[in-house]
Coordinates of C-alpha atoms in Angstrom, one line a residue:
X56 CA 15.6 -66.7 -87.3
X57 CA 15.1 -69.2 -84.1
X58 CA 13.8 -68.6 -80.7
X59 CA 16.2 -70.6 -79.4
X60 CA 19.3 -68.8 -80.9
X61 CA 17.7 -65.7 -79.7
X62 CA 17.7 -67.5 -76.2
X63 CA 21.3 -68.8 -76.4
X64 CA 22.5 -64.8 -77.3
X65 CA 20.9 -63.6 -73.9
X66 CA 21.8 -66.3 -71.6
X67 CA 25.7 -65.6 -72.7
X68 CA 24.6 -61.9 -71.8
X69 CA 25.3 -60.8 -75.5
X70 CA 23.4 -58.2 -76.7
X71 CA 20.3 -58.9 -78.8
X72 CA 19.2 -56.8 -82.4
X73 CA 16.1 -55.3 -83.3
X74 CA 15.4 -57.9 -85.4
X75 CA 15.7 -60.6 -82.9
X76 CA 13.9 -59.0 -80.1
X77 CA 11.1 -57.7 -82.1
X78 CA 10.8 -61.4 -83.8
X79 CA 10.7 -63.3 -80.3
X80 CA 8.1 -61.1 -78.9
X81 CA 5.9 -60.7 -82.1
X82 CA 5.6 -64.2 -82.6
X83 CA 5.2 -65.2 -78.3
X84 CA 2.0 -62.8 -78.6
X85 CA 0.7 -64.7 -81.8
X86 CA 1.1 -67.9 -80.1
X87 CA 4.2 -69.2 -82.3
X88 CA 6.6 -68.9 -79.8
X89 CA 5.2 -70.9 -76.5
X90 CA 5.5 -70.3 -72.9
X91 CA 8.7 -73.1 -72.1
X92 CA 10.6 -70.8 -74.8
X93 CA 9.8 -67.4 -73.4
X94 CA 10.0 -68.5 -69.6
X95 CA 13.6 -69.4 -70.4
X96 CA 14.0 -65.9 -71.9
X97 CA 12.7 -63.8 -69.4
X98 CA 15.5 -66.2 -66.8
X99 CA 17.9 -65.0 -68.8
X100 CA 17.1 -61.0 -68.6
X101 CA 16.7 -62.3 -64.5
X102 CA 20.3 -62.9 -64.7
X103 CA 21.7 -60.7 -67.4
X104 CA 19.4 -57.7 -67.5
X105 CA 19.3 -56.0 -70.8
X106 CA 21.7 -53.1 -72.5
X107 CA 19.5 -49.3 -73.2
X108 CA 19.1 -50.3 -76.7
X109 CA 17.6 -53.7 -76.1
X110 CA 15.5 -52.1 -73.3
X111 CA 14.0 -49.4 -75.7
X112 CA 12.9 -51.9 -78.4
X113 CA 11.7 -54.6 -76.1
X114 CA 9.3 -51.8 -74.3
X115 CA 8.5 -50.1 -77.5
X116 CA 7.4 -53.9 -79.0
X117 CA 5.1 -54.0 -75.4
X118 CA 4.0 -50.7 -76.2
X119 CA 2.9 -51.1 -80.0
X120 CA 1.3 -55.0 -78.8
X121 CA -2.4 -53.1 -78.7
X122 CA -3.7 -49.9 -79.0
X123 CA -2.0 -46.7 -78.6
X124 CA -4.2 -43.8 -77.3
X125 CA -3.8 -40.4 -77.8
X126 CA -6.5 -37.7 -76.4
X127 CA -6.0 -35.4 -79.3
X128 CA -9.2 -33.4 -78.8
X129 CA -8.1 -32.9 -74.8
X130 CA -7.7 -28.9 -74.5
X131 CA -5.4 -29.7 -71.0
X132 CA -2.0 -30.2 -70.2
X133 CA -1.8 -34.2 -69.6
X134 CA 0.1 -35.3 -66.8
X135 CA 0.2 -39.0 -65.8
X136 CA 1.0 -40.0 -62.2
X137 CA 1.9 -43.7 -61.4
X138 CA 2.4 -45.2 -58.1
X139 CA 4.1 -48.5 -57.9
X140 CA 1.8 -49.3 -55.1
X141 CA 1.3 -49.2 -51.5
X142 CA -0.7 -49.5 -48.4
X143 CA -3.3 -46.4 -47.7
X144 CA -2.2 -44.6 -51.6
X145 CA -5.0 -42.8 -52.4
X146 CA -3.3 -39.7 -53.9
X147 CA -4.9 -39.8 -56.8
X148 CA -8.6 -39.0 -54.7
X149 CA -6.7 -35.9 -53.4
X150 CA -3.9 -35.0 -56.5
X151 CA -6.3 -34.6 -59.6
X152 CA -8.3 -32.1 -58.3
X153 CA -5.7 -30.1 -57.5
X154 CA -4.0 -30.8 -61.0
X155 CA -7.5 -29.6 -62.2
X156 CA -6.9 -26.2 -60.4
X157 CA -3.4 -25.4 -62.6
X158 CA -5.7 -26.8 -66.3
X159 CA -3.2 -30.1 -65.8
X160 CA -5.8 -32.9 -66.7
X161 CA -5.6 -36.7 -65.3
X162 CA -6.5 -38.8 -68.2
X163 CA -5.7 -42.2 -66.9
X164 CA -6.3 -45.9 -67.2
X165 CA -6.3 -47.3 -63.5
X166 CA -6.9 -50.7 -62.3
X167 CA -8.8 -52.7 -59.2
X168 CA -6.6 -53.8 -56.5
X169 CA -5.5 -57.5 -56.1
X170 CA -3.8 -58.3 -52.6
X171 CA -2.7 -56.1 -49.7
X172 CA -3.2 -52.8 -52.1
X173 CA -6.1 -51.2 -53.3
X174 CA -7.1 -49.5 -56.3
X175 CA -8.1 -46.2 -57.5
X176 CA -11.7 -47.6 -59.2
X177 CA -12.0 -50.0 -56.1
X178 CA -11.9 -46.5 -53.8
X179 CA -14.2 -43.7 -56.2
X180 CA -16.6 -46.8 -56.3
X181 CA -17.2 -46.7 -52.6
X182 CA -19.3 -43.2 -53.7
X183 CA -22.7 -44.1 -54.1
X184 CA -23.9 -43.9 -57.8
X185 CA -20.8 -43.1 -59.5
X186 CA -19.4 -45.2 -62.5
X187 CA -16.0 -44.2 -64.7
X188 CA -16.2 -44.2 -68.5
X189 CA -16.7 -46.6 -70.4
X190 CA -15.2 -45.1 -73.9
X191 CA -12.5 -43.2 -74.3
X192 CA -15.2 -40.2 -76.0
X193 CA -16.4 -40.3 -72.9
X194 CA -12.8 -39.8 -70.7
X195 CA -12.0 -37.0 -73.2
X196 CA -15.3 -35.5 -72.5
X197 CA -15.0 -35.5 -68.8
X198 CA -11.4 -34.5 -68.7
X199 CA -12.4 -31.6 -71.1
X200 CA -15.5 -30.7 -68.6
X201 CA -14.1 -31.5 -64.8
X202 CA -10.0 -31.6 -65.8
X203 CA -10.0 -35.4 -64.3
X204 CA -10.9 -38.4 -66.4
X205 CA -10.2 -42.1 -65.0
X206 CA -11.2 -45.0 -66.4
X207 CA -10.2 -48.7 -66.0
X208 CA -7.9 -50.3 -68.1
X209 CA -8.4 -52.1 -71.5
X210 CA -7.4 -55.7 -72.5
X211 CA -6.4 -53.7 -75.6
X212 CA -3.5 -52.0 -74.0
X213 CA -0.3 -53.5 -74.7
X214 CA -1.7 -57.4 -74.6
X215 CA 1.1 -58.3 -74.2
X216 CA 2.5 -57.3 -71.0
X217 CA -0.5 -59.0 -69.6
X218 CA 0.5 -62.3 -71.2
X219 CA 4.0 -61.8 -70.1
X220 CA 3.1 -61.3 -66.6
X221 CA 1.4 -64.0 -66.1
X222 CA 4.5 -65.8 -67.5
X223 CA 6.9 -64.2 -65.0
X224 CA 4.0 -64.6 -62.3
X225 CA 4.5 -68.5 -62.0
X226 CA 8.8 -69.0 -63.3
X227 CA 10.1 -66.3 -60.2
X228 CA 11.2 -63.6 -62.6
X229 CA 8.6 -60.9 -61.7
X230 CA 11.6 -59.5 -59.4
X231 CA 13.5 -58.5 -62.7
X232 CA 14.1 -54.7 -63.0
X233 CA 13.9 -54.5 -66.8
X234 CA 11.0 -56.3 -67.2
X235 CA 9.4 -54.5 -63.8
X236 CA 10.6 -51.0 -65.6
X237 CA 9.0 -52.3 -69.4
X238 CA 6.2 -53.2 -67.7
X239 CA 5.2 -49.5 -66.3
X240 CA 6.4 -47.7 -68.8
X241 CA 5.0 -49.2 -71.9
X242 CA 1.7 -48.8 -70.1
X243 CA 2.5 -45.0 -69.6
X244 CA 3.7 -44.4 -73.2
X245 CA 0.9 -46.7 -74.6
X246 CA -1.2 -43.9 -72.9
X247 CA -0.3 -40.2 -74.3
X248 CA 0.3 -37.8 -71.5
X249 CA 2.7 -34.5 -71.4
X250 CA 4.8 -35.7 -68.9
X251 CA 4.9 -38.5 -66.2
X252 CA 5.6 -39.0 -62.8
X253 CA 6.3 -42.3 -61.2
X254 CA 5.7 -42.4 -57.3
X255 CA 8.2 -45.4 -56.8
X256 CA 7.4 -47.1 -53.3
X257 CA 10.4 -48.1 -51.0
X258 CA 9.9 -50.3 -48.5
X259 CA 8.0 -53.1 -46.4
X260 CA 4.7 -51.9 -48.2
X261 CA 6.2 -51.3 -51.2
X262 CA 7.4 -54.3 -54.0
X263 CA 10.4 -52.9 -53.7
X264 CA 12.1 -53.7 -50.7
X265 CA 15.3 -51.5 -50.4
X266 CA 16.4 -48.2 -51.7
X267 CA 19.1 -49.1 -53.6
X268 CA 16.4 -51.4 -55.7
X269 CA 14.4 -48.5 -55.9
X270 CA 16.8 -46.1 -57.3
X271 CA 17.8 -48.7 -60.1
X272 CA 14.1 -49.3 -60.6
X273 CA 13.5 -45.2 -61.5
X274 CA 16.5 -44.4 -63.0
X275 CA 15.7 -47.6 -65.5
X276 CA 12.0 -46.0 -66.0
X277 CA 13.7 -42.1 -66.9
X278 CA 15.9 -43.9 -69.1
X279 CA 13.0 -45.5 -71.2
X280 CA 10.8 -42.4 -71.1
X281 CA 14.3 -40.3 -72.2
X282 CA 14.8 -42.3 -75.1
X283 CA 10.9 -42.1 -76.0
X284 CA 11.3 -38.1 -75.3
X285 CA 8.7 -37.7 -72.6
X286 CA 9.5 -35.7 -69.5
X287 CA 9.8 -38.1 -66.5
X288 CA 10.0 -37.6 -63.1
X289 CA 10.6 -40.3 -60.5
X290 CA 10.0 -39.8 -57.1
X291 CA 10.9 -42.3 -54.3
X292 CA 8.7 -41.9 -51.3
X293 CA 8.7 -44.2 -48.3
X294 CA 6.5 -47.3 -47.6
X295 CA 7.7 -48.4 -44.6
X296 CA 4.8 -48.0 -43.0
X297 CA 1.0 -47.2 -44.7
X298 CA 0.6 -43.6 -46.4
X299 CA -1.2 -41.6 -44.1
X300 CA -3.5 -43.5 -41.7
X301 CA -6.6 -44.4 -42.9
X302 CA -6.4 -48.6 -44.9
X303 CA -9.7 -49.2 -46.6
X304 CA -11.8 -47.6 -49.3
X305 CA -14.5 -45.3 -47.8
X306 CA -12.0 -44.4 -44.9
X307 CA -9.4 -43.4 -47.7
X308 CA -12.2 -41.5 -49.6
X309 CA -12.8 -39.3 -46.2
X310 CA -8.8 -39.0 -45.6
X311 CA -8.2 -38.0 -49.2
X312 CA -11.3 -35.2 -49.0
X313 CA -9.9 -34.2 -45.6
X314 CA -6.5 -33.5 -47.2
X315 CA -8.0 -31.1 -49.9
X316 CA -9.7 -29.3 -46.5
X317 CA -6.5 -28.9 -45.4
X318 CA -7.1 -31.3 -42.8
X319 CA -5.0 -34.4 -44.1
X320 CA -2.1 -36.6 -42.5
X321 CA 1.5 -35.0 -42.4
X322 CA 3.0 -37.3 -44.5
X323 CA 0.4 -38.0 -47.4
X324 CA -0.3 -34.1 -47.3
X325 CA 3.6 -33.2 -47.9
X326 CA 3.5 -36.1 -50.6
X327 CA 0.2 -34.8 -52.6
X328 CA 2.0 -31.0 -52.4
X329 CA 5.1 -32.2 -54.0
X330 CA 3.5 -34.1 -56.8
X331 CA 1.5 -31.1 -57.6
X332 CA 4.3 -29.4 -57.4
X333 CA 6.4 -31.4 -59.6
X334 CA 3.7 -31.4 -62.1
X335 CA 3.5 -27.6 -62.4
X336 CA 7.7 -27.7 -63.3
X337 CA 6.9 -30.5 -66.0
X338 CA 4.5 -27.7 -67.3
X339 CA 6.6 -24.8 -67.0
X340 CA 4.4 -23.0 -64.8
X341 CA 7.5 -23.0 -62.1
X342 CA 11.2 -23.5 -61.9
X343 CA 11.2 -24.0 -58.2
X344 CA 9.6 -26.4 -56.4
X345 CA 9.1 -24.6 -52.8
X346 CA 7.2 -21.7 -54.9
X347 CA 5.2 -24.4 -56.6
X348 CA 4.1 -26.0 -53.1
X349 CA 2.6 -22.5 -52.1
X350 CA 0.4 -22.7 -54.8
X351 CA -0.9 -25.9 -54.1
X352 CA -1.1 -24.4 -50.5
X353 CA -3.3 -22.1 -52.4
X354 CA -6.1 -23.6 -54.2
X355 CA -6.7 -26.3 -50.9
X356 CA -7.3 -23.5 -48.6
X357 CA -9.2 -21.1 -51.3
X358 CA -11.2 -24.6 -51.7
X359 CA -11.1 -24.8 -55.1
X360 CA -9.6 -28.4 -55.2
X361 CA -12.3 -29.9 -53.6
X362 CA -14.9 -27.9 -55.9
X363 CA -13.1 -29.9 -58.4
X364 CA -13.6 -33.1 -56.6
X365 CA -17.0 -32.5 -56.5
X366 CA -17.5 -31.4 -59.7
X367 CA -15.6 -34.7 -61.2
X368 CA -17.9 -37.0 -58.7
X369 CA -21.3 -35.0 -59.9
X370 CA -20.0 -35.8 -63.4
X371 CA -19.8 -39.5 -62.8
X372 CA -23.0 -40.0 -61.3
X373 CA -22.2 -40.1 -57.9
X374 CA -23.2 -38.8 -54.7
X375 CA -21.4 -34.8 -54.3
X376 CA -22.8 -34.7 -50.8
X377 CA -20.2 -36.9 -49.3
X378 CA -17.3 -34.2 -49.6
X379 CA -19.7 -31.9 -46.6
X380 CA -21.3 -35.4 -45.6
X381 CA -19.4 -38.6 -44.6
X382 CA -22.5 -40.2 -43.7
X383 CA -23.4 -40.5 -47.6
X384 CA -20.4 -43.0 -47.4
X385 CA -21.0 -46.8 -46.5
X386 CA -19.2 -46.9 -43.5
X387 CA -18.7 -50.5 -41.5
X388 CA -20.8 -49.8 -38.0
X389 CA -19.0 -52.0 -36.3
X390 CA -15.4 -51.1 -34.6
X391 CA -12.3 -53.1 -32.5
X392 CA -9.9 -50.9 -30.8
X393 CA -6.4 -52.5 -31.3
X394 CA -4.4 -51.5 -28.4
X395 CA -0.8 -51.1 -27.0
X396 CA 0.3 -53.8 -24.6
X397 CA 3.0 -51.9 -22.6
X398 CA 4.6 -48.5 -22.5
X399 CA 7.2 -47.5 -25.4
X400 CA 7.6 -45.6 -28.9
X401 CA 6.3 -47.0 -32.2
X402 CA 9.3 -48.5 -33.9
X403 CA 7.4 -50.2 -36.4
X404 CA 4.5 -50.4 -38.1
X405 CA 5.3 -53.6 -41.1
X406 CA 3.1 -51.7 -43.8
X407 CA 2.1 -55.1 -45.8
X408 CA 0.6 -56.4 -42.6
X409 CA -1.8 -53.9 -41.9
X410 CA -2.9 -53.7 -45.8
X411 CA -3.6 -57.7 -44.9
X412 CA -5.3 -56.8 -41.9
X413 CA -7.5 -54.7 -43.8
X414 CA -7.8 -56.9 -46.6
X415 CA -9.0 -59.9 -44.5
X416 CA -11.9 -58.0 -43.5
X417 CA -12.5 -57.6 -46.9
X418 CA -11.6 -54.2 -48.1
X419 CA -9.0 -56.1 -50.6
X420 CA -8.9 -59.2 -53.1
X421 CA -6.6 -62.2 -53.0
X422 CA -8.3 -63.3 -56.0
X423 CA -9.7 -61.3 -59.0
X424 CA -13.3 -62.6 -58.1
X425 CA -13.2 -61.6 -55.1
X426 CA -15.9 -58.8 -53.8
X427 CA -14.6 -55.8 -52.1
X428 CA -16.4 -54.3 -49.1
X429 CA -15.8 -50.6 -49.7
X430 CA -17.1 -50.3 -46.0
X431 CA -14.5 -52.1 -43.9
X432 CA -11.1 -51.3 -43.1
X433 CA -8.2 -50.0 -40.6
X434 CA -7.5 -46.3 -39.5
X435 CA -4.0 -46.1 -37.2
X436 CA -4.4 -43.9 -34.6
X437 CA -0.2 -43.6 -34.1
X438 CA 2.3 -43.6 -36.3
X439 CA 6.3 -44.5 -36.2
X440 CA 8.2 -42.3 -33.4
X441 CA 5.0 -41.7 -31.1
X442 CA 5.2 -42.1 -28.0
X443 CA 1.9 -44.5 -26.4
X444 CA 1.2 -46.1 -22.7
X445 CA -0.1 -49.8 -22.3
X446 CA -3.9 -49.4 -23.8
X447 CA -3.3 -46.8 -25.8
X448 CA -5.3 -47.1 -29.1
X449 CA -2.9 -48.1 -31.9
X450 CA -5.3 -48.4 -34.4
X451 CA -9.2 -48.5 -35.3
X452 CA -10.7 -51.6 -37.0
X453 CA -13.5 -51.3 -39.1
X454 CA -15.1 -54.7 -39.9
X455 CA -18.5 -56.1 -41.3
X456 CA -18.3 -59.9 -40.3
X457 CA -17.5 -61.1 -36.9
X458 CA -15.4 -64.1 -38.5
X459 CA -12.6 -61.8 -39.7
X460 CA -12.2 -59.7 -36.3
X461 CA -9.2 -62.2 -35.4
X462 CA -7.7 -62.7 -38.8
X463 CA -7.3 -58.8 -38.8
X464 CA -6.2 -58.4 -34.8
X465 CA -3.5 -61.2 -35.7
X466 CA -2.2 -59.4 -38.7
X467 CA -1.8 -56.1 -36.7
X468 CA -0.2 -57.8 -34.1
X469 CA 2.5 -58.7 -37.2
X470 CA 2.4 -55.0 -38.0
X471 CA 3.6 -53.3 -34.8
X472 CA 6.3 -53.0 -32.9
X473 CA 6.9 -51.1 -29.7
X474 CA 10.6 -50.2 -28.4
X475 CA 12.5 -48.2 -25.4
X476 CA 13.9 -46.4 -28.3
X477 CA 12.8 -43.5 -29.5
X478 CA 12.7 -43.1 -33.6
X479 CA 12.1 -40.1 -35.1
X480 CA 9.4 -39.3 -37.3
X481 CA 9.8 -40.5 -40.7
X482 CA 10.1 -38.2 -44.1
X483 CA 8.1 -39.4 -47.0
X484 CA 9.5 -37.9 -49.5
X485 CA 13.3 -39.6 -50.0
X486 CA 14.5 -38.8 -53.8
X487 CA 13.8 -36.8 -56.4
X488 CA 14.9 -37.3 -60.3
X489 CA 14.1 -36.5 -63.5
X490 CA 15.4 -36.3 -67.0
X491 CA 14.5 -32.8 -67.9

């Protein structure tokens, strides 16, 4: 068998064997296969996209690259919730505790944020003190103790995705559907959890640009997990402008911790509520979603969400005060007030703008060795549809170093648009599917 055969097949758009897909991509991760050969490989999925079949085998390879963890000695019902990304996500903060409150546990591998997004590690490790897991003994233990266990991720975990990104990183084929979809979701299967939900992002924020994109993306990602049998759910949620208002690590701590108070944003309250939701149906607690929300409703004004919260901070070393006491939080002292230059209604606020305006100040990484200010950030005071006179406060910047005041005011300037016309407010929450 020859790479190049295998290469032929798919650029003709026939479709490929076990054999040949699990010989191309066994022998690219041990180096006997090089980079010219596999770049030409992944053009040809660009163009011709792969059949189920092929797509099952060429995650399951991906998968079975590195290690494969299951928590067998976790007493909880595991759910796994993936965002594809966006500007002010910091559900997870505000979701696992309330998982907690139902015994789901969050036993997941999360990464730091490079670019315009931040990262779940990047935002718990604005809390003074606290530090994740280093072993996965240790996430079982503190899933078994708080119900909420997060770690970062391991070079051991499906190798080869990483190798293969970096590939499609540099030839123009990260845009490619399958390998987007094979990406996630060996990840998420390389990881044991009861059932997963993928928050898929639509949008300027979001990677993926367009609904349509989006829907093909999901149902792609149930597909996989069908064939695997794991219960997916895929829920496609608007990023057309940042979740919630608050851009920035320490200022999405407090908004994540006020939305357990039952003091959060509309939109990335409504959001948090359905995911919990969701997850109680995947565990058979519920049948109908509207019933499940109450009972999130529940534990975040009985406060036993944010007991959880502080429970799972205490148990990482960090500072529990900050839930009651934002001033335990590094917060940046010094603030711009980015204001409306004439009368109107917000018609647009360019979501990947304003994460670059906060990550200019530094509250995000353009390269991995880059060091994040947890203090610095943006907080919108107005959102798409409200109605604001000339100097009305559009949003709050947060910033450490005078040299990045202008970069930031610049990059808001990019983000928002005011109009005659009146939108109205947006919903978050566009789609729902699953497999089950």
């Amino acid at each position: 068998m020859r790479a190049v055969d295998i290469i032929q097949k798919k650029r003709d758009n026939e479709t490929l064997t076990t054999e040949e897909i699990t010989f191309l991509l066994d022998n690219y991760l041990k180096g006997n296969v090089p980079d010219y050969q596999m770049s030409s490989f992944l053009m040809a999925v660009y163009f011709n996209g792969m059949a189920k079949d092929e797509l099952k085998v060429f995650t399951e390879r991906m998968m079975h690259s590195g290690d494969i963890i299951k928590f067998e000695k976790i007493t909880k019902f595991l759910v796994d919730k993936h965002s594809t990304g966006g500007v002010g996500d910091k559900t997870t903060i505000a979701l696992a505790p309330i998982f907690a409150c139902f015994d789901i546990g969050t036993a997941k591998l999360s990464g730091r944020g490079l670019g315009h997004t931040g990262g779940t590690i990047d935002k718990f490790e604005s809390i003074k003190g606290f530090t994740f897991p280093e072993t996965r003994d240790e996430l079982v233990n503190l899933v078994n103790k708080t119900g909420i266990g997060i770690m970062g991720y391991s070079d051991k975990i499906v190798p080869l995705d990483k190798k293969l990104y970096s590939l499609r990183d540099v030839t123009a084929t990260v845009p490619s559907i399958p390998l987007i979809a094979s990406s996630i979701m060996s990840k998420k299967l390389a990881v044991y959890a009861d059932g997963i939900i993928l928050d898929v992002k639509v949008g300027s924020g979001a990677f993926m640009k367009n609904l349509e994109d989006a829907e093909t993306l999901a149902d792609t990602m149930i597909d996989i997990g069908d064939s695997f049998d794991r219960k997916v759910v895929a829920i496609l949620t608007d990023m057309d402008q940042p979740l919630g208002f608050a851009v920035g690590n320490s200022l999405e701590i407090i908004e994540a911790i006020e939305t357990l108070k039952g003091n959060g944003p509309k939109d990335f309250t409504e959001l948090v509520k359905t995911l919990a939701a969701i997850a109680l149906i995947i565990k058979g607690d519920e049948t109908d979603i509207e019933v499940a929300k109450t009972k999130v409703d529940e534990v975040i004004h009985s406060g036993k969400a944010l007991s959880h919260l502080k429970d799972f901070i205490r148990n990482c070393g960090g500072e529990e005060k900050i839930v009651d006491d934002y001033s335990y939080l590094k917060i940046a002292e010094k603030t711009y007030d980015f204001k409306a230059e004439k009368d109107g209604y917000v018609s647009k606020i360019e979501a990947e703008s304003v994460g670059k305006a906060a990550m200019v100040l530094g509250a995000g990484r353009a390269t991995k060795a880059d060091i994040i200010d947890h203090s610095v950030g943006v907080v919108l005071e107005k959102k798409i549809g409200s109605k604001v006179k000339a100097g009305d406060v559009l949003a709050k910047i947060y910033y450490s170093k005078e040299e990045t005041l202008n970069s930031s005011i610049e990059k808001l300037k990019e983000a928002f648009e005011i109009s005659n016309e009146h939108l109205a407010e947006r919903d978050v929450i566009i789609k729902i599917k699953k497999n089950f």
